[in-house]
mmCIF file of C-alpha atoms in Angstrom:
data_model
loop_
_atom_site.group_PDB
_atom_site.id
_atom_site.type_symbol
_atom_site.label_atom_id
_atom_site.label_comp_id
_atom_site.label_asym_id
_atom_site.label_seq_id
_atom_site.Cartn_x
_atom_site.Cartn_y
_atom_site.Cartn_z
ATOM 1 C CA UNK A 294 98.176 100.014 89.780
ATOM 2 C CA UNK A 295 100.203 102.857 87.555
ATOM 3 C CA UNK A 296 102.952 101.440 85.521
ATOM 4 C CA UNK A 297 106.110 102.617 86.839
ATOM 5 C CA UNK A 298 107.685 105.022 84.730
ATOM 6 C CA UNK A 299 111.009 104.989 82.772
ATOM 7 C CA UNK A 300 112.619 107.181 79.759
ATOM 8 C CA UNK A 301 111.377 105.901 76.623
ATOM 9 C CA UNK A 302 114.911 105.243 75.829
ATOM 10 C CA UNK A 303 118.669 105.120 76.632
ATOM 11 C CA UNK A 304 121.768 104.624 74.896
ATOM 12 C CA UNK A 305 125.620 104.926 74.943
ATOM 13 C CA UNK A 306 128.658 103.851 73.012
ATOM 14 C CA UNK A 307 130.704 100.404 73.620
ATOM 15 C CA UNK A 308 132.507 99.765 76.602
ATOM 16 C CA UNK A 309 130.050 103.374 78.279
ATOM 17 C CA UNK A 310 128.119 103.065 81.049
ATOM 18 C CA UNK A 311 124.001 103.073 80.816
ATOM 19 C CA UNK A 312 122.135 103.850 83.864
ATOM 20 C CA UNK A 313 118.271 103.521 83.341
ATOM 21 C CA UNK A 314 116.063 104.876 86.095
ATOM 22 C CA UNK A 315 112.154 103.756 87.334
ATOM 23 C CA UNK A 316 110.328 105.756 89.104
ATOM 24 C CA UNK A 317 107.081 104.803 91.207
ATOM 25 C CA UNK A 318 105.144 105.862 94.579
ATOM 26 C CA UNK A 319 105.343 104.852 98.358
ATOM 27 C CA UNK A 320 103.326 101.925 97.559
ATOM 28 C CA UNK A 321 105.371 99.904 95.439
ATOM 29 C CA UNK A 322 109.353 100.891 95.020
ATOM 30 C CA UNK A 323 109.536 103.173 97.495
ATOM 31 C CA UNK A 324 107.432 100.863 100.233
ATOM 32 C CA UNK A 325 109.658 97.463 99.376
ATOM 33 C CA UNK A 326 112.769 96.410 98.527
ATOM 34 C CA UNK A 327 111.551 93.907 95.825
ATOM 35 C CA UNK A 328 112.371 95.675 92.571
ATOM 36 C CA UNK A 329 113.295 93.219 89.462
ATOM 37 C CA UNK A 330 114.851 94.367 86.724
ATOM 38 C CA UNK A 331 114.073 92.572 83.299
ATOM 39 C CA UNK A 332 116.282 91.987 79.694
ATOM 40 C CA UNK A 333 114.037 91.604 76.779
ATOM 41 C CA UNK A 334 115.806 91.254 73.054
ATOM 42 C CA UNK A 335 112.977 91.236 70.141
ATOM 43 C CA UNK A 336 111.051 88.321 69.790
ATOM 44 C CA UNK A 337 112.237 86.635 73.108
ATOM 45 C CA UNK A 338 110.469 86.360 76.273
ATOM 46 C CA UNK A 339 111.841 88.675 79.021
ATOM 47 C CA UNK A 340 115.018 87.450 81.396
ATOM 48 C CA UNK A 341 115.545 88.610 84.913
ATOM 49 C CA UNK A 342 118.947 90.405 85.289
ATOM 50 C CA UNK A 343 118.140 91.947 88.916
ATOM 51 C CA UNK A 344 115.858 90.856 91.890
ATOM 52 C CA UNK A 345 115.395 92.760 95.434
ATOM 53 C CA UNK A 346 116.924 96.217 94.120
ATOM 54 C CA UNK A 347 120.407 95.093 93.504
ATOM 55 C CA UNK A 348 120.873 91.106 93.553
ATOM 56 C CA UNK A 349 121.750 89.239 90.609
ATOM 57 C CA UNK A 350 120.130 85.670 90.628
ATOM 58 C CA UNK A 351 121.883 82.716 90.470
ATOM 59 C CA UNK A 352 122.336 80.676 87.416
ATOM 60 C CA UNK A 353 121.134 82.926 84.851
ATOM 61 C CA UNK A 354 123.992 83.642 83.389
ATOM 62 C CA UNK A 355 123.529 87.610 84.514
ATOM 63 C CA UNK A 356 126.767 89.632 83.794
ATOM 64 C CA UNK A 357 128.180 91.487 87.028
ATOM 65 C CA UNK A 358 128.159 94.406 84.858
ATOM 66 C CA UNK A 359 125.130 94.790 85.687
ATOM 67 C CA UNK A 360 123.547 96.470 88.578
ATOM 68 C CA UNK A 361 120.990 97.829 90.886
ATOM 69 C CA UNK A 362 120.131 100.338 93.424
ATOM 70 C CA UNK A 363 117.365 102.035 94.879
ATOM 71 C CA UNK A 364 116.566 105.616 96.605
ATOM 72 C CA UNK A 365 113.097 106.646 97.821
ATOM 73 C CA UNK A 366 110.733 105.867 95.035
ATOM 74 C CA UNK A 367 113.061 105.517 92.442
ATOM 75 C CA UNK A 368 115.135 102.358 91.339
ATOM 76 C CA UNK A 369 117.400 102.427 89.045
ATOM 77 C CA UNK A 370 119.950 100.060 86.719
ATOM 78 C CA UNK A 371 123.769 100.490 85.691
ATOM 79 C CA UNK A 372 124.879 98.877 82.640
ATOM 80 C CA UNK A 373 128.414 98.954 82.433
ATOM 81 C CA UNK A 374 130.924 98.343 80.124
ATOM 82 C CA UNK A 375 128.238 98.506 77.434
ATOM 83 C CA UNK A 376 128.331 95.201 74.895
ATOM 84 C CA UNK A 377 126.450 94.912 71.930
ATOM 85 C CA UNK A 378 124.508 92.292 73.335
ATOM 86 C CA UNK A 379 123.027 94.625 75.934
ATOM 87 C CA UNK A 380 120.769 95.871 73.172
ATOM 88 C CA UNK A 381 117.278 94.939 74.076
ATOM 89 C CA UNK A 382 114.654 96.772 75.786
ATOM 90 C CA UNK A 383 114.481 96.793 79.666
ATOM 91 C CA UNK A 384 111.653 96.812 82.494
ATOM 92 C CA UNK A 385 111.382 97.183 86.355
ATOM 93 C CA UNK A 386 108.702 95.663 88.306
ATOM 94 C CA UNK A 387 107.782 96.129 91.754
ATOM 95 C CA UNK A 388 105.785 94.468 94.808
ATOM 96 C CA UNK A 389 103.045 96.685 95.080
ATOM 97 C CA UNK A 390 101.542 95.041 98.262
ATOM 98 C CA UNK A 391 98.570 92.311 98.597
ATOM 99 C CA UNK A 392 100.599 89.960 96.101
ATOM 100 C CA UNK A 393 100.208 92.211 93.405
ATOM 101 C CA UNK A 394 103.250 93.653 91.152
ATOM 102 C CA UNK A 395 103.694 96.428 89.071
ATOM 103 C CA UNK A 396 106.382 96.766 85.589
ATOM 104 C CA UNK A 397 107.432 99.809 84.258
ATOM 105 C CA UNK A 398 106.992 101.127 80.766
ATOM 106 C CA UNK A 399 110.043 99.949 79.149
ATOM 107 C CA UNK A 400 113.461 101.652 78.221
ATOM 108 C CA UNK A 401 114.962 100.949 74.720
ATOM 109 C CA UNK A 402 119.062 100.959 75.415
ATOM 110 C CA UNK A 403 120.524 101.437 72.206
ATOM 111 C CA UNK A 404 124.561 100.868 71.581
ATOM 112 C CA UNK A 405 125.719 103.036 69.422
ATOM 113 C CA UNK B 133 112.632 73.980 83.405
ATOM 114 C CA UNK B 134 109.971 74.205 80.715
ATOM 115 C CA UNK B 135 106.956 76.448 81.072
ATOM 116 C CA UNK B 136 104.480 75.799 77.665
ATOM 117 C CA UNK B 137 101.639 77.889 77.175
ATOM 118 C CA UNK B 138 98.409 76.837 75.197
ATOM 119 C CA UNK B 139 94.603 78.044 74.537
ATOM 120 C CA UNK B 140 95.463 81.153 72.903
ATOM 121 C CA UNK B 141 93.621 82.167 69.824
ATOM 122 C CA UNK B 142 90.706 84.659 68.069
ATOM 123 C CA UNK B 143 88.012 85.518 70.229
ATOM 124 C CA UNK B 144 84.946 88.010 69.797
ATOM 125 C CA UNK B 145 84.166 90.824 72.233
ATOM 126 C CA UNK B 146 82.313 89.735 74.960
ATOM 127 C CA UNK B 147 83.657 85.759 75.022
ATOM 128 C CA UNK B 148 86.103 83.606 76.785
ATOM 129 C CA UNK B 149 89.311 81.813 76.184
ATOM 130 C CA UNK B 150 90.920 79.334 79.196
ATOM 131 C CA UNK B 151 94.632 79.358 78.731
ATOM 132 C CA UNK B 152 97.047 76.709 80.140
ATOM 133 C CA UNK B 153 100.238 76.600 81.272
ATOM 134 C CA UNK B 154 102.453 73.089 81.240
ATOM 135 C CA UNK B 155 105.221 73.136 83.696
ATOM 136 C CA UNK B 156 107.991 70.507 83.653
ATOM 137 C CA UNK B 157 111.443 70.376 85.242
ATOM 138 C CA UNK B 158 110.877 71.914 88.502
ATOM 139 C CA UNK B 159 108.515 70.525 91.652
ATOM 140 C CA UNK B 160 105.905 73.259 90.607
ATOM 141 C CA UNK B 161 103.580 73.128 93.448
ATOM 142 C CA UNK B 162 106.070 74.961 95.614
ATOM 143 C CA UNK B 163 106.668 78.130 93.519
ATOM 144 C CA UNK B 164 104.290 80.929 93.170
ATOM 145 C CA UNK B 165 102.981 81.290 89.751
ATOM 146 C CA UNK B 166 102.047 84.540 87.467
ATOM 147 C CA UNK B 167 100.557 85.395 83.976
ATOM 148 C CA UNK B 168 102.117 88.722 82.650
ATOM 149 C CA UNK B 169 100.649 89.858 78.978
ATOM 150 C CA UNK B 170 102.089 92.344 76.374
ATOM 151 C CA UNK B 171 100.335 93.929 73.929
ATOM 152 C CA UNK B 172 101.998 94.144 69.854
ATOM 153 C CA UNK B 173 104.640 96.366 70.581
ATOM 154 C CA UNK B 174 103.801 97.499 73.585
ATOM 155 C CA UNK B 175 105.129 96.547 77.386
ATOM 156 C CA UNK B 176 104.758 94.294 79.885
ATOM 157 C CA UNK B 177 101.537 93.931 82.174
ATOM 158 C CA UNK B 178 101.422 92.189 85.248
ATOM 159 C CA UNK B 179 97.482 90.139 85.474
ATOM 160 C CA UNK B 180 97.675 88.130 87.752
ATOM 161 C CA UNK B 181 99.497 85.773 90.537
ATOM 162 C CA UNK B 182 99.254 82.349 92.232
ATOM 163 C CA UNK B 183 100.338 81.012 95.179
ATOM 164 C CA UNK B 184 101.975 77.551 95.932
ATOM 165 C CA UNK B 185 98.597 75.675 97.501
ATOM 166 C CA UNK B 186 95.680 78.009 95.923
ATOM 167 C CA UNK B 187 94.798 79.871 99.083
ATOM 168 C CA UNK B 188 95.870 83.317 97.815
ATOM 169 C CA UNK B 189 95.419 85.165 94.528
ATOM 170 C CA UNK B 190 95.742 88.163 93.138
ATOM 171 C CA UNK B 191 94.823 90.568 90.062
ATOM 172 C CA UNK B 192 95.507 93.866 88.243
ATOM 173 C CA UNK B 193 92.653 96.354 88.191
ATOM 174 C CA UNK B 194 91.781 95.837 84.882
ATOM 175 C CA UNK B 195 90.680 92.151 84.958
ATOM 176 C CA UNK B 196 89.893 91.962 88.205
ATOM 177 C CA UNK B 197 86.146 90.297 88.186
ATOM 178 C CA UNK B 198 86.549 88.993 84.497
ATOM 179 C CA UNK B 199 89.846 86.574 84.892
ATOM 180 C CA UNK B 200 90.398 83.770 87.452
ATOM 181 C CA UNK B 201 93.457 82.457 87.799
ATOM 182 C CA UNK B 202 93.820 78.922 89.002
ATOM 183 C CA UNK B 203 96.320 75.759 88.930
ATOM 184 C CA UNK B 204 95.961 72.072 89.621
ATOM 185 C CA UNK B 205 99.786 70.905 91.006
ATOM 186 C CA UNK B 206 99.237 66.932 90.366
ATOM 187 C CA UNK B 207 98.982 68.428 86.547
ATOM 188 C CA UNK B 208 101.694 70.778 86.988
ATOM 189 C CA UNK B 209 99.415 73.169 85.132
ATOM 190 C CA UNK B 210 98.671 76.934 85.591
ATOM 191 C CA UNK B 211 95.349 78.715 84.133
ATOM 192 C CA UNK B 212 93.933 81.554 83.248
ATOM 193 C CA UNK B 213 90.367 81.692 82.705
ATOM 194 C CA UNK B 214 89.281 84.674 80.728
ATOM 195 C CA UNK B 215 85.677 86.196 80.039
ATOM 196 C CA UNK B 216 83.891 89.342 78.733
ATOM 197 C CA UNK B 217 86.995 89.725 76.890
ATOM 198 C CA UNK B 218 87.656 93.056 75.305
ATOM 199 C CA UNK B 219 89.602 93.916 72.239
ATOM 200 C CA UNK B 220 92.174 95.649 74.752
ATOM 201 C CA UNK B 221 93.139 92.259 76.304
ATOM 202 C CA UNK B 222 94.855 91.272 72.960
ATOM 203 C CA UNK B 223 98.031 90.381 73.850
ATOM 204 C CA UNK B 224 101.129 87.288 74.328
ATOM 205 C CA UNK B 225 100.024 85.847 77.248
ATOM 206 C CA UNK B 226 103.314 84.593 79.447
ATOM 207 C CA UNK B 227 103.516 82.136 82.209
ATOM 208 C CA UNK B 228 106.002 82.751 84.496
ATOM 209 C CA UNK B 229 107.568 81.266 87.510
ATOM 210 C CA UNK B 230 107.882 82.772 90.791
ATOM 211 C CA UNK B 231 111.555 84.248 91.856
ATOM 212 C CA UNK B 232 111.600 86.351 95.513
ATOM 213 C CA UNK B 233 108.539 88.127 95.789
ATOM 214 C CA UNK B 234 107.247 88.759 91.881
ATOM 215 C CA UNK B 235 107.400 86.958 88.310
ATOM 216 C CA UNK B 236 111.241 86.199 87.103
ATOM 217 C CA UNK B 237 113.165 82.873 86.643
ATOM 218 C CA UNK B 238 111.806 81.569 83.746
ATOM 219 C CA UNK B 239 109.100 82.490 81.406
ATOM 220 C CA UNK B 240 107.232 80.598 78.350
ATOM 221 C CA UNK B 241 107.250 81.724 75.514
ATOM 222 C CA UNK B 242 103.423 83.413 75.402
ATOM 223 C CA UNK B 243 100.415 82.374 73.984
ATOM 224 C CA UNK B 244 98.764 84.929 71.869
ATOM 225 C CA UNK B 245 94.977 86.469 72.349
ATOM 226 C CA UNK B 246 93.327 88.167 70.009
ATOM 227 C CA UNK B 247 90.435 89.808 70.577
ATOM 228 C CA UNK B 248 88.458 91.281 67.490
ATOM 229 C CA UNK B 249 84.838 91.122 65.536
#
């Protein structure tokens, strides 16, 4: 049960595009196609902005700038159009098999 | 949907702490249920998962044999009962609903453990 690993940090200018990536094994990203991807702004509990590589769920307000994909063991997450608001630091998770899941160690996207 | 954490506090090596989790707002006993932690300033940390009726859970390697996980649906309440605690379990403790196959749609907003002499 490794935490998946991301770049400590990421950042780009308003109105750029941000892609963060997350890599892990052949036992949890690159064995399923359940990778989340989460928003988390300081001092807020964490928001899902992707489920199952590349979906955006329902209801959550998620913007359709962003996005998901996945090759082999490594997911990864497109901001685009970067907003102010987009701020925040941002984790994967994965199934890792027997019901257990897996995040990743965080990315800090900064707009410049 | 409302997901309130309680039971959090200052603990000692070596005790325990039972943590609750209040769910209102959705019919509970059909979603799978999680507890992810994260220490001060650090990420998050999957510990453990739920299912719908009780008949399947799950842990992370590093409380495996020391938490139990465990919900009563006519309360609507998750738990997480914690012993031989170690300073490295201090952390905000988060409840989170089920969305696909992991923790997503809606979290509390953590109850914090602190583990120290």
């Amino acid at each position: 049960q490794s935490a998946l690993t991301q770049p400590p940090s990421a950042s780009g200018s308003p109105g750029q595009s941000v892609t963060i990536s997350c890599t892990g094994t052949s036992s949890d990203v690159g064995a399923y196609n359940y990778v989340s991807w989460y928003q988390q702004h300081p001092g807020r509990a964490p928001k899902i902005m992707i489920y199952e590589v590349s979906k955006r769920p329902s209801g959550m307000g998620v913007p359709d700038r962003f996005s998901g994909s996945k090759s082999g063991n490594t997911a990864s997450l497109t901001v685009s159009g970067l907003q102010a608001e987009d701020e925040a630091d941002y984790y994967c998770g994965s199934y890792a098999g027997s019901n257990t899941y897996v995040f990743g160690t965080g990315t800090k996207v900064t707009v410049l | 949907v409302q997901l309130v954490e309680s039971g959090g506090g200052l603990v000692q090596p070596g005790g325990s702490l039972r943590l609750s989790c209040a769910a209102s707002g959705f019919t509970f006993s059909t979603y799978w249920m999680y507890w992810v932690r994260q220490a001060p300033g650090k990420g998050l940390v999957w510990v453990s998962g739920i299912n719908s009726d009780e008949s399947s859970t799950a842990y992370a390697d590093s409380v495996k044999g020391r938490f139990t996980i465990s919900r009563d649906n006519a309360k609507s309440t998750l738990y997480l009962q914690m012993n031989r605690l170690r300073a490295e379990d201090t952390a905000l403790y988060y409840c989170v609903r089920g969305y696909s196959t992991g923790p997503g749609g809606y979290w509390g907003q953590g109850t914090l453990v602190t583990v120290s002499s």
